[in-house]
XYZ file of C-alpha atoms in Angstrom:
308
model
C 33.411 -119.607 62.683
C 30.590 -117.897 64.483
C 27.490 -116.593 62.733
C 28.591 -113.010 63.450
C 32.030 -113.617 61.863
C 30.433 -115.151 58.785
C 28.110 -112.157 58.464
C 31.071 -109.733 58.690
C 32.962 -111.762 56.075
C 30.011 -111.618 53.683
C 29.576 -107.894 54.302
C 33.302 -107.303 53.680
C 33.188 -109.219 50.430
C 30.085 -107.363 49.314
C 31.676 -104.014 50.215
C 34.789 -104.771 48.171
C 32.693 -105.744 45.173
C 30.587 -102.605 45.542
C 33.718 -100.420 45.706
C 35.078 -102.123 42.599
C 31.824 -101.428 40.742
C 31.866 -97.810 41.938
C 35.464 -97.368 40.781
C 34.599 -98.712 37.338
C 31.597 -96.408 37.094
C 33.716 -93.413 38.164
C 36.362 -94.281 35.563
C 33.700 -94.465 32.830
C 32.224 -91.090 33.810
C 35.671 -89.451 34.103
C 36.914 -90.814 30.779
C 35.341 -88.018 28.633
C 36.911 -85.409 30.911
C 40.375 -86.972 30.572
C 39.957 -87.251 26.793
C 38.980 -83.571 26.635
C 41.878 -82.597 28.909
C 44.483 -84.246 26.707
C 42.917 -83.481 23.313
C 41.810 -79.881 23.942
C 44.266 -78.644 26.596
C 47.432 -80.710 27.064
C 47.813 -81.606 23.385
C 47.662 -78.024 22.036
C 49.995 -76.831 24.809
C 52.584 -79.451 23.868
C 52.127 -78.688 20.152
C 52.539 -74.946 20.786
C 55.770 -75.553 22.696
C 57.152 -77.707 19.860
C 56.081 -75.215 17.159
C 57.929 -72.446 18.993
C 61.158 -74.037 17.762
C 60.042 -74.304 14.141
C 59.386 -72.230 11.046
C 55.716 -72.950 10.318
C 53.371 -71.085 7.945
C 50.227 -73.209 8.412
C 50.512 -74.524 4.823
C 53.823 -76.332 4.640
C 55.110 -78.774 7.212
C 56.989 -77.125 10.105
C 60.783 -77.151 9.867
C 63.038 -77.061 12.909
C 64.677 -73.647 13.386
C 66.124 -73.964 16.889
C 66.038 -70.767 18.941
C 65.557 -68.451 15.947
C 62.029 -67.441 16.969
C 63.179 -66.486 20.454
C 66.289 -64.552 19.356
C 64.145 -62.783 16.748
C 62.111 -61.243 19.570
C 65.074 -59.121 20.617
C 64.967 -57.055 17.403
C 61.176 -57.025 16.854
C 60.150 -53.381 17.306
C 56.398 -54.101 17.102
C 56.760 -56.733 19.827
C 58.454 -54.150 22.036
C 55.659 -51.677 21.264
C 53.002 -54.250 22.173
C 54.773 -55.001 25.448
C 54.811 -51.292 26.304
C 51.097 -50.929 25.531
C 50.220 -54.054 27.544
C 52.294 -53.042 30.562
C 50.688 -49.576 30.597
C 47.239 -51.125 30.268
C 47.817 -53.585 33.123
C 49.638 -51.062 35.340
C 46.889 -48.431 35.095
C 43.646 -50.343 34.629
C 44.086 -53.007 37.319
C 44.721 -50.615 40.278
C 41.888 -48.324 39.119
C 39.542 -51.273 38.721
C 40.331 -52.633 42.187
C 39.972 -49.177 43.753
C 36.536 -48.700 42.167
C 35.496 -52.212 43.177
C 36.565 -51.659 46.793
C 34.868 -48.240 46.984
C 31.556 -49.641 45.710
C 31.821 -52.671 48.002
C 32.320 -50.381 51.016
C 29.281 -48.359 49.951
C 27.085 -51.425 49.503
C 28.299 -52.884 52.809
C 26.710 -49.985 54.679
C 23.329 -51.702 54.578
C 21.654 -50.087 51.565
C 18.139 -51.172 50.757
C 17.874 -53.208 47.561
C 21.405 -54.560 47.951
C 20.721 -57.568 45.698
C 19.550 -55.257 42.892
C 22.605 -52.976 43.097
C 24.939 -55.968 43.342
C 23.438 -57.460 40.175
C 23.564 -54.138 38.317
C 27.230 -53.572 39.132
C 28.126 -57.190 38.398
C 26.469 -57.188 34.974
C 29.326 -55.318 33.176
C 31.732 -58.053 34.277
C 29.710 -60.550 32.284
C 29.524 -58.339 29.204
C 32.778 -56.385 29.358
C 34.877 -58.717 27.215
C 32.135 -59.368 24.677
C 32.215 -58.214 21.078
C 28.915 -56.350 21.536
C 30.271 -54.160 24.330
C 33.462 -53.476 22.368
C 31.360 -52.340 19.389
C 29.250 -50.179 21.705
C 32.422 -48.677 23.189
C 33.635 -47.820 19.715
C 30.390 -45.963 19.041
C 30.434 -44.117 22.372
C 34.001 -42.844 21.978
C 33.841 -42.258 18.218
C 34.034 -38.790 16.676
C 30.217 -38.588 16.560
C 29.694 -40.691 19.672
C 27.849 -40.099 22.900
C 30.832 -38.592 24.738
C 31.342 -35.834 22.161
C 27.605 -35.142 22.004
C 27.511 -34.607 25.781
C 30.602 -32.387 25.638
C 29.090 -30.307 22.839
C 26.052 -29.606 25.041
C 28.323 -27.776 27.491
C 30.319 -26.012 24.756
C 33.336 -28.308 24.720
C 34.648 -29.549 21.398
C 35.393 -33.245 21.538
C 37.831 -35.341 19.575
C 38.066 -38.750 17.996
C 38.964 -40.506 21.221
C 39.618 -43.817 19.471
C 41.318 -42.384 16.393
C 43.702 -40.235 18.476
C 46.854 -42.186 19.526
C 47.100 -40.158 22.742
C 43.644 -41.232 24.000
C 42.880 -44.545 22.261
C 44.437 -46.706 24.997
C 42.662 -44.676 27.683
C 39.268 -45.665 26.277
C 40.185 -49.341 26.664
C 41.415 -48.698 30.205
C 38.046 -47.109 31.022
C 36.310 -50.163 29.574
C 38.345 -52.512 31.765
C 37.755 -50.377 34.878
C 34.026 -50.444 34.110
C 34.029 -54.222 34.535
C 34.752 -54.006 38.262
C 31.698 -56.078 39.244
C 33.431 -59.422 39.798
C 36.122 -58.129 42.205
C 33.461 -55.945 43.873
C 31.344 -58.995 44.743
C 34.418 -60.717 46.202
C 35.310 -57.589 48.206
C 31.744 -57.413 49.509
C 31.903 -61.035 50.661
C 35.229 -60.307 52.394
C 33.823 -57.236 54.165
C 30.968 -59.339 55.527
C 33.521 -61.658 57.180
C 35.176 -58.910 59.254
C 33.820 -59.149 62.842
C 31.795 -56.036 63.753
C 33.170 -56.108 67.287
C 36.461 -54.734 65.943
C 34.703 -51.595 64.675
C 32.686 -51.285 67.890
C 35.841 -51.488 69.986
C 37.614 -48.962 67.747
C 34.644 -46.572 67.924
C 34.644 -46.882 71.708
C 38.311 -45.842 71.683
C 37.433 -42.796 69.585
C 38.684 -44.001 66.194
C 36.960 -42.360 63.235
C 35.819 -44.056 60.048
C 39.040 -43.211 58.207
C 41.174 -44.678 60.996
C 38.968 -47.768 61.122
C 39.394 -48.197 57.384
C 43.199 -48.029 57.510
C 43.690 -49.960 60.756
C 40.930 -52.600 60.512
C 39.335 -52.892 57.084
C 42.428 -52.819 54.872
C 44.586 -55.225 56.958
C 41.790 -57.765 57.377
C 40.767 -57.409 53.736
C 44.339 -57.705 52.421
C 44.012 -61.455 51.516
C 40.961 -60.599 49.400
C 42.795 -57.669 47.789
C 45.696 -59.985 46.996
C 43.364 -62.590 45.502
C 41.656 -60.011 43.284
C 45.005 -58.491 42.297
C 46.412 -61.808 41.076
C 43.257 -62.667 39.138
C 42.873 -59.262 37.503
C 46.548 -58.990 36.503
C 46.356 -62.369 34.765
C 43.067 -61.387 33.119
C 44.385 -57.995 31.956
C 47.480 -59.531 30.343
C 45.186 -61.743 28.259
C 42.887 -58.923 27.075
C 42.214 -59.199 23.372
C 38.611 -58.662 22.222
C 38.366 -54.994 23.166
C 41.522 -53.968 21.298
C 40.686 -56.169 18.312
C 37.201 -54.706 17.839
C 37.980 -51.077 18.677
C 41.030 -50.937 16.394
C 39.571 -53.154 13.690
C 42.260 -55.745 14.364
C 45.132 -53.377 13.505
C 46.168 -52.240 16.986
C 46.012 -48.674 15.740
C 46.136 -45.814 15.571
C 49.943 -45.875 15.441
C 50.022 -49.152 17.439
C 48.584 -47.315 20.466
C 46.184 -50.230 21.192
C 48.474 -53.044 20.049
C 47.996 -55.432 22.944
C 50.442 -58.329 23.174
C 47.711 -60.877 22.441
C 46.591 -58.872 19.410
C 50.127 -58.810 18.027
C 50.388 -62.563 18.658
C 47.141 -63.060 16.710
C 48.420 -60.918 13.840
C 51.628 -62.930 13.543
C 49.825 -66.255 13.651
C 46.722 -65.676 11.546
C 47.420 -62.554 9.448
C 51.066 -63.269 8.610
C 50.825 -67.093 8.810
C 53.883 -67.076 11.055
C 52.629 -69.702 13.481
C 56.070 -70.767 14.686
C 56.867 -67.247 15.856
C 53.332 -66.837 17.277
C 53.818 -70.014 19.333
C 57.080 -68.633 20.715
C 55.256 -65.375 21.564
C 52.585 -67.360 23.411
C 55.219 -68.977 25.596
C 56.831 -65.622 26.279
C 53.424 -64.371 27.463
C 53.163 -67.394 29.738
C 56.574 -66.591 31.222
C 55.605 -62.923 31.730
C 52.333 -63.798 33.483
C 54.067 -66.431 35.607
C 56.778 -63.910 36.514
C 54.242 -61.285 37.637
C 52.313 -63.927 39.594
C 55.452 -65.078 41.396
C 56.351 -61.425 42.078
C 52.902 -60.810 43.570
C 53.217 -63.856 45.815
C 56.703 -62.776 46.910
C 55.535 -59.229 47.709
C 52.436 -60.511 49.529
C 54.444 -61.367 52.648
C 55.068 -57.648 53.173
C 51.477 -56.422 53.022
C 48.997 -59.323 53.253
C 47.761 -60.020 56.775
C 46.222 -63.361 57.708
C 44.156 -63.259 60.884
C 45.082 -66.645 62.366
């Protein structure tokens, strides 16, 4: 064997040993992640699925009840009420939030000075919107003696208890969710920056106005970003909990007007110690979110344009 062949053989052997050492090191570093995945995520998911078929009160051992928890949902009037509240919340707040986010992104994309400052200011509510502190603040603002009624009284308008009135309580939570438009706005702004300016220049040369450019260029080319934000925000809205819990004091009131699905699930599990039924409710929520996600992906082929 030549000297060059011997050198290649030694290098190959050394490379295999090095790869083996690297693989062992990677396995050691990944081990905590896998332990966390199975203990914190996969394990509770499997336990929740199993508990959905049991009668379990957190004190006594669970007993198998078959499909009783799922058939019980059909006659649960408060569950139906929570579904109605959640669907209204998602159906109104998500489109309004995306519209506000897109409008602000279009404004910021026009080359304003201090763009980084405005972007940070508008993004800040997204970080705080689901916090307990903001929910408490919202309760104070829309209370009977809150800021909104004080401003209205200055112009001679008598306010109301926006949170204590069943006809307006849900609207205050919708406003809170719309206010957290910063995250989708930043994504819209990044998408607008990717649209080639030559399209607008060519359209302007042909006499197209700003409105025509928006409908014929901006919206079609931004449709993948709109779709991405829509999917994310729908999933996020279905899981809303903190705002309704804090504003209603955990009751979902007044008159179940803010009884979000997740809040009702929490009440069944931790107020009524009905964990078997709560687990079944959690899986129903998963099916609902998955159904809406699949529906969004199916509808996307009719309105999302990919510039290949």
